[in-house]
Amino acid sequence: MREILPRLHHWTTEHPNLGQAVSSYYVEDAATLLDPMVPEEGLEAFDDLAPPERVVLSCRHHDRDHEQFVQAFGALFHVNEAGVHEYEGEEVQPFAIGDEPAAGVKALANGPIAPDDTVLRIDVEGGALLFADSLLSSDGALGFMPDGLLGEYPEIRSSAHATLRRFVDEQRSAR
């Protein structure tokens, strides 16, 4: 786990079903985990930080290790209201686009892939955006979800591109 911006921590862990590394984040000021998997160091990685109080997913498919954090820390579990149906029987705090499921973490519409595909704007020094599944980082380069995972829907890629451009423009003008 490393601090990539002041009080914003990032780590990657290999996803057992995907066979590739996925990103997780901890927004220290909000005591909020975003799309978390347990780091390689284990839950002890949080010993010197404020304990996580909530888990927020950018889309329902990023549930990863959320249950371990809920159980270990008593964290609340937040999911976009369009994806809550996946968690029947669990205690879930739904959020809508425009809501702040955590202080300084705002849910923005993304949606080219699925109704609950969310961009999370993280209010830290310099600002940060977490894209659910429409934008990926591989070896330091940004790209879109591979065609094999998007299916044969070119409108998804053009919608994702337009959404990315809008967010980048908004982020620049906010500075």
PDB file of C-alpha atoms in Angstrom, residues 1-167:
ATOM      1  CA  MET A   1       0.000   0.000   0.000  1.00  0.00           C
ATOM      2  CA  ARG A   2       1.359   3.422  -0.883  1.00  0.00           C
ATOM      3  CA  GLU A   3       0.174   6.994  -0.496  1.00  0.00           C
ATOM      4  CA  ILE A   4      -0.371   8.314  -4.049  1.00  0.00           C
ATOM      5  CA  LEU A   5      -1.768  11.709  -3.001  1.00  0.00           C
ATOM      6  CA  PRO A   6      -1.868  13.189   0.487  1.00  0.00           C
ATOM      7  CA  ARG A   7      -4.013  10.814   2.557  1.00  0.00           C
ATOM      8  CA  LEU A   8      -5.119   8.748  -0.490  1.00  0.00           C
ATOM      9  CA  HIS A   9      -3.665   5.241  -0.439  1.00  0.00           C
ATOM     10  CA  HIS A  10      -3.542   2.752  -3.327  1.00  0.00           C
ATOM     11  CA  TRP A  11      -2.612  -0.898  -3.639  1.00  0.00           C
ATOM     12  CA  THR A  12      -3.083  -3.721  -6.092  1.00  0.00           C
ATOM     13  CA  THR A  13      -3.926  -7.305  -5.312  1.00  0.00           C
ATOM     14  CA  GLU A  14      -4.361 -10.202  -7.687  1.00  0.00           C
ATOM     15  CA  HIS A  15      -8.044 -10.956  -8.152  1.00  0.00           C
ATOM     16  CA  PRO A  16      -8.495 -14.729  -7.801  1.00  0.00           C
ATOM     17  CA  ASN A  17     -11.215 -14.962 -10.459  1.00  0.00           C
ATOM     18  CA  LEU A  18      -9.606 -12.630 -12.997  1.00  0.00           C
ATOM     19  CA  GLY A  19      -5.979 -13.689 -12.550  1.00  0.00           C
ATOM     20  CA  GLN A  20      -4.861 -10.061 -12.768  1.00  0.00           C
ATOM     21  CA  ALA A  21      -4.103  -7.244 -10.371  1.00  0.00           C
ATOM     22  CA  VAL A  22      -6.961  -4.919  -9.448  1.00  0.00           C
ATOM     23  CA  SER A  23      -6.745  -1.574  -7.680  1.00  0.00           C
ATOM     24  CA  SER A  24      -8.083  -0.683  -4.255  1.00  0.00           C
ATOM     25  CA  TYR A  25      -8.027   2.663  -2.469  1.00  0.00           C
ATOM     26  CA  TYR A  26      -8.305   4.085   1.033  1.00  0.00           C
ATOM     27  CA  VAL A  27      -9.393   7.706   1.515  1.00  0.00           C
ATOM     28  CA  GLU A  28      -7.921   8.356   4.924  1.00  0.00           C
ATOM     29  CA  ASP A  29      -9.796  11.577   5.783  1.00  0.00           C
ATOM     30  CA  ALA A  30     -13.123   9.871   5.025  1.00  0.00           C
ATOM     31  CA  ALA A  31     -12.056   6.519   6.574  1.00  0.00           C
ATOM     32  CA  THR A  32     -13.391   4.995   3.358  1.00  0.00           C
ATOM     33  CA  LEU A  33     -12.263   2.016   1.304  1.00  0.00           C
ATOM     34  CA  LEU A  34     -13.031   2.059  -2.425  1.00  0.00           C
ATOM     35  CA  ASP A  35     -13.412  -1.269  -4.273  1.00  0.00           C
ATOM     36  CA  PRO A  36     -11.175  -2.991  -1.706  1.00  0.00           C
ATOM     37  CA  MET A  37      -9.347  -6.251  -1.702  1.00  0.00           C
ATOM     38  CA  VAL A  38      -7.260  -7.123   1.333  1.00  0.00           C
ATOM     39  CA  PRO A  39      -3.717  -5.829   0.685  1.00  0.00           C
ATOM     40  CA  GLU A  40      -0.787  -8.252   0.617  1.00  0.00           C
ATOM     41  CA  GLU A  41       0.173  -6.997   4.108  1.00  0.00           C
ATOM     42  CA  GLY A  42      -3.237  -8.100   5.363  1.00  0.00           C
ATOM     43  CA  LEU A  43      -5.605  -6.037   7.460  1.00  0.00           C
ATOM     44  CA  GLU A  44      -2.581  -5.012   9.537  1.00  0.00           C
ATOM     45  CA  ALA A  45      -1.855  -2.482   6.768  1.00  0.00           C
ATOM     46  CA  PHE A  46      -4.449  -0.279   8.488  1.00  0.00           C
ATOM     47  CA  ASP A  47      -2.869  -0.454  11.966  1.00  0.00           C
ATOM     48  CA  ASP A  48      -1.208   2.966  11.586  1.00  0.00           C
ATOM     49  CA  LEU A  49      -4.220   4.566   9.886  1.00  0.00           C
ATOM     50  CA  ALA A  50      -7.669   5.513  11.081  1.00  0.00           C
ATOM     51  CA  PRO A  51      -9.743   2.310  10.949  1.00  0.00           C
ATOM     52  CA  PRO A  52     -11.994   2.039   7.877  1.00  0.00           C
ATOM     53  CA  GLU A  53     -15.576   3.046   8.636  1.00  0.00           C
ATOM     54  CA  ARG A  54     -17.127   2.327   5.269  1.00  0.00           C
ATOM     55  CA  VAL A  55     -16.675   0.468   2.002  1.00  0.00           C
ATOM     56  CA  VAL A  56     -17.910   2.127  -1.201  1.00  0.00           C
ATOM     57  CA  LEU A  57     -18.138   0.230  -4.487  1.00  0.00           C
ATOM     58  CA  SER A  58     -17.845   1.945  -7.861  1.00  0.00           C
ATOM     59  CA  CYS A  59     -19.977  -0.858  -9.313  1.00  0.00           C
ATOM     60  CA  ARG A  60     -21.664  -3.956  -7.931  1.00  0.00           C
ATOM     61  CA  HIS A  61     -19.092  -6.277  -9.519  1.00  0.00           C
ATOM     62  CA  HIS A  62     -16.274  -4.794  -7.403  1.00  0.00           C
ATOM     63  CA  ASP A  63     -17.429  -6.406  -4.164  1.00  0.00           C
ATOM     64  CA  ARG A  64     -14.111  -8.235  -3.882  1.00  0.00           C
ATOM     65  CA  ASP A  65     -13.241  -8.512  -0.158  1.00  0.00           C
ATOM     66  CA  HIS A  66     -15.848  -6.085   1.195  1.00  0.00           C
ATOM     67  CA  GLU A  67     -17.207  -8.641   3.677  1.00  0.00           C
ATOM     68  CA  GLN A  68     -13.818  -8.990   5.385  1.00  0.00           C
ATOM     69  CA  PHE A  69     -13.643  -5.218   5.960  1.00  0.00           C
ATOM     70  CA  VAL A  70     -17.248  -5.053   7.169  1.00  0.00           C
ATOM     71  CA  GLN A  71     -16.584  -7.894   9.588  1.00  0.00           C
ATOM     72  CA  ALA A  72     -13.137  -6.766  10.800  1.00  0.00           C
ATOM     73  CA  PHE A  73     -13.873  -3.066  11.230  1.00  0.00           C
ATOM     74  CA  GLY A  74     -17.678  -2.879  11.463  1.00  0.00           C
ATOM     75  CA  ALA A  75     -17.579  -0.809   8.276  1.00  0.00           C
ATOM     76  CA  LEU A  76     -20.779   0.254   6.551  1.00  0.00           C
ATOM     77  CA  PHE A  77     -21.245  -1.087   3.017  1.00  0.00           C
ATOM     78  CA  HIS A  78     -22.314   1.362   0.245  1.00  0.00           C
ATOM     79  CA  VAL A  79     -23.449   0.372  -3.261  1.00  0.00           C
ATOM     80  CA  ASN A  80     -25.002   2.360  -6.109  1.00  0.00           C
ATOM     81  CA  GLU A  81     -28.770   1.945  -5.811  1.00  0.00           C
ATOM     82  CA  ALA A  82     -28.865   0.404  -9.306  1.00  0.00           C
ATOM     83  CA  GLY A  83     -26.692  -2.482  -8.062  1.00  0.00           C
ATOM     84  CA  VAL A  84     -28.182  -3.127  -4.613  1.00  0.00           C
ATOM     85  CA  HIS A  85     -30.185  -6.104  -5.898  1.00  0.00           C
ATOM     86  CA  GLU A  86     -26.942  -8.143  -5.975  1.00  0.00           C
ATOM     87  CA  TYR A  87     -26.694  -7.963  -2.166  1.00  0.00           C
ATOM     88  CA  GLU A  88     -30.023  -9.327  -1.002  1.00  0.00           C
ATOM     89  CA  GLY A  89     -29.681 -10.382   2.619  1.00  0.00           C
ATOM     90  CA  GLU A  90     -26.736  -8.045   3.323  1.00  0.00           C
ATOM     91  CA  GLU A  91     -26.953  -4.734   5.131  1.00  0.00           C
ATOM     92  CA  VAL A  92     -26.353  -2.246   2.322  1.00  0.00           C
ATOM     93  CA  GLN A  93     -26.416   1.544   2.279  1.00  0.00           C
ATOM     94  CA  PRO A  94     -27.605   2.512  -1.237  1.00  0.00           C
ATOM     95  CA  PHE A  95     -26.409   5.734  -2.825  1.00  0.00           C
ATOM     96  CA  ALA A  96     -27.607   7.597  -5.885  1.00  0.00           C
ATOM     97  CA  ILE A  97     -25.727   9.581  -8.492  1.00  0.00           C
ATOM     98  CA  GLY A  98     -25.008  12.981  -6.973  1.00  0.00           C
ATOM     99  CA  ASP A  99     -24.811  11.579  -3.426  1.00  0.00           C
ATOM    100  CA  GLU A 100     -21.728  11.558  -1.224  1.00  0.00           C
ATOM    101  CA  PRO A 101     -21.583   8.023   0.185  1.00  0.00           C
ATOM    102  CA  ALA A 102     -18.626   9.297   2.238  1.00  0.00           C
ATOM    103  CA  ALA A 103     -17.411  12.787   3.080  1.00  0.00           C
ATOM    104  CA  GLY A 104     -15.449  14.039   0.090  1.00  0.00           C
ATOM    105  CA  VAL A 105     -16.412  11.088  -2.134  1.00  0.00           C
ATOM    106  CA  LYS A 106     -19.125  11.999  -4.643  1.00  0.00           C
ATOM    107  CA  ALA A 107     -20.889   9.580  -7.000  1.00  0.00           C
ATOM    108  CA  LEU A 108     -21.012  10.770 -10.608  1.00  0.00           C
ATOM    109  CA  ALA A 109     -22.874   9.200 -13.523  1.00  0.00           C
ATOM    110  CA  ASN A 110     -20.795   7.073 -15.829  1.00  0.00           C
ATOM    111  CA  GLY A 111     -23.093   4.365 -17.133  1.00  0.00           C
ATOM    112  CA  PRO A 112     -21.843   3.359 -20.575  1.00  0.00           C
ATOM    113  CA  ILE A 113     -21.340  -0.224 -19.396  1.00  0.00           C
ATOM    114  CA  ALA A 114     -24.032  -0.726 -16.732  1.00  0.00           C
ATOM    115  CA  PRO A 115     -26.519   1.455 -14.808  1.00  0.00           C
ATOM    116  CA  ASP A 116     -24.443   1.193 -11.622  1.00  0.00           C
ATOM    117  CA  ASP A 117     -21.075   1.868 -13.328  1.00  0.00           C
ATOM    118  CA  THR A 118     -20.024   4.912 -11.297  1.00  0.00           C
ATOM    119  CA  VAL A 119     -17.234   7.458 -11.273  1.00  0.00           C
ATOM    120  CA  LEU A 120     -16.238   8.469  -7.759  1.00  0.00           C
ATOM    121  CA  ARG A 121     -14.825  11.982  -7.392  1.00  0.00           C
ATOM    122  CA  ILE A 122     -12.436  12.029  -4.462  1.00  0.00           C
ATOM    123  CA  ASP A 123     -11.830  15.430  -2.899  1.00  0.00           C
ATOM    124  CA  VAL A 124      -8.171  15.185  -1.945  1.00  0.00           C
ATOM    125  CA  GLU A 125      -5.351  17.597  -2.702  1.00  0.00           C
ATOM    126  CA  GLY A 126      -5.105  17.658  -6.492  1.00  0.00           C
ATOM    127  CA  GLY A 127      -8.406  15.790  -6.878  1.00  0.00           C
ATOM    128  CA  ALA A 128      -8.882  12.241  -8.108  1.00  0.00           C
ATOM    129  CA  LEU A 129     -11.417  10.279 -10.131  1.00  0.00           C
ATOM    130  CA  LEU A 130     -12.029   6.562  -9.752  1.00  0.00           C
ATOM    131  CA  PHE A 131     -13.707   4.991 -12.790  1.00  0.00           C
ATOM    132  CA  ALA A 132     -15.535   1.717 -12.237  1.00  0.00           C
ATOM    133  CA  ASP A 133     -15.017  -0.256 -15.442  1.00  0.00           C
ATOM    134  CA  SER A 134     -14.933   2.150 -18.366  1.00  0.00           C
ATOM    135  CA  LEU A 135     -11.348   3.346 -17.894  1.00  0.00           C
ATOM    136  CA  LEU A 136      -8.387   1.152 -17.016  1.00  0.00           C
ATOM    137  CA  SER A 137      -4.753   1.686 -16.167  1.00  0.00           C
ATOM    138  CA  SER A 138      -2.263  -0.871 -17.341  1.00  0.00           C
ATOM    139  CA  ASP A 139       1.482  -0.419 -16.859  1.00  0.00           C
ATOM    140  CA  GLY A 140       0.909   3.298 -16.283  1.00  0.00           C
ATOM    141  CA  ALA A 141      -1.063   3.818 -19.496  1.00  0.00           C
ATOM    142  CA  LEU A 142      -4.756   4.674 -19.567  1.00  0.00           C
ATOM    143  CA  GLY A 143      -7.091   2.744 -21.803  1.00  0.00           C
ATOM    144  CA  PHE A 144     -10.605   1.458 -22.204  1.00  0.00           C
ATOM    145  CA  MET A 145     -12.022  -1.925 -21.343  1.00  0.00           C
ATOM    146  CA  PRO A 146     -10.903  -4.479 -23.983  1.00  0.00           C
ATOM    147  CA  ASP A 147     -13.383  -5.232 -26.761  1.00  0.00           C
ATOM    148  CA  GLY A 148     -13.631  -8.835 -25.605  1.00  0.00           C
ATOM    149  CA  LEU A 149     -15.130  -7.626 -22.321  1.00  0.00           C
ATOM    150  CA  LEU A 150     -17.241  -4.820 -23.784  1.00  0.00           C
ATOM    151  CA  GLY A 151     -18.858  -6.997 -26.411  1.00  0.00           C
ATOM    152  CA  GLU A 152     -19.699  -5.770 -29.864  1.00  0.00           C
ATOM    153  CA  TYR A 153     -21.162  -2.429 -28.861  1.00  0.00           C
ATOM    154  CA  PRO A 154     -19.182   0.465 -30.382  1.00  0.00           C
ATOM    155  CA  GLU A 155     -21.573   2.946 -28.768  1.00  0.00           C
ATOM    156  CA  ILE A 156     -20.243   1.889 -25.354  1.00  0.00           C
ATOM    157  CA  ARG A 157     -16.701   2.881 -26.305  1.00  0.00           C
ATOM    158  CA  SER A 158     -17.794   6.232 -27.793  1.00  0.00           C
ATOM    159  CA  SER A 159     -19.962   6.931 -24.727  1.00  0.00           C
ATOM    160  CA  ALA A 160     -17.059   6.058 -22.413  1.00  0.00           C
ATOM    161  CA  HIS A 161     -14.782   8.380 -24.376  1.00  0.00           C
ATOM    162  CA  ALA A 162     -17.290  11.259 -24.175  1.00  0.00           C
ATOM    163  CA  THR A 163     -17.781  10.673 -20.435  1.00  0.00           C
ATOM    164  CA  LEU A 164     -14.034  10.675 -19.839  1.00  0.00           C
ATOM    165  CA  ARG A 165     -13.605  13.919 -21.777  1.00  0.00           C
ATOM    166  CA  ARG A 166     -16.415  15.562 -19.750  1.00  0.00           C
ATOM    167  CA  PHE A 167     -14.859  14.534 -16.412  1.00  0.00           C
TER     168      PHE A 167
END
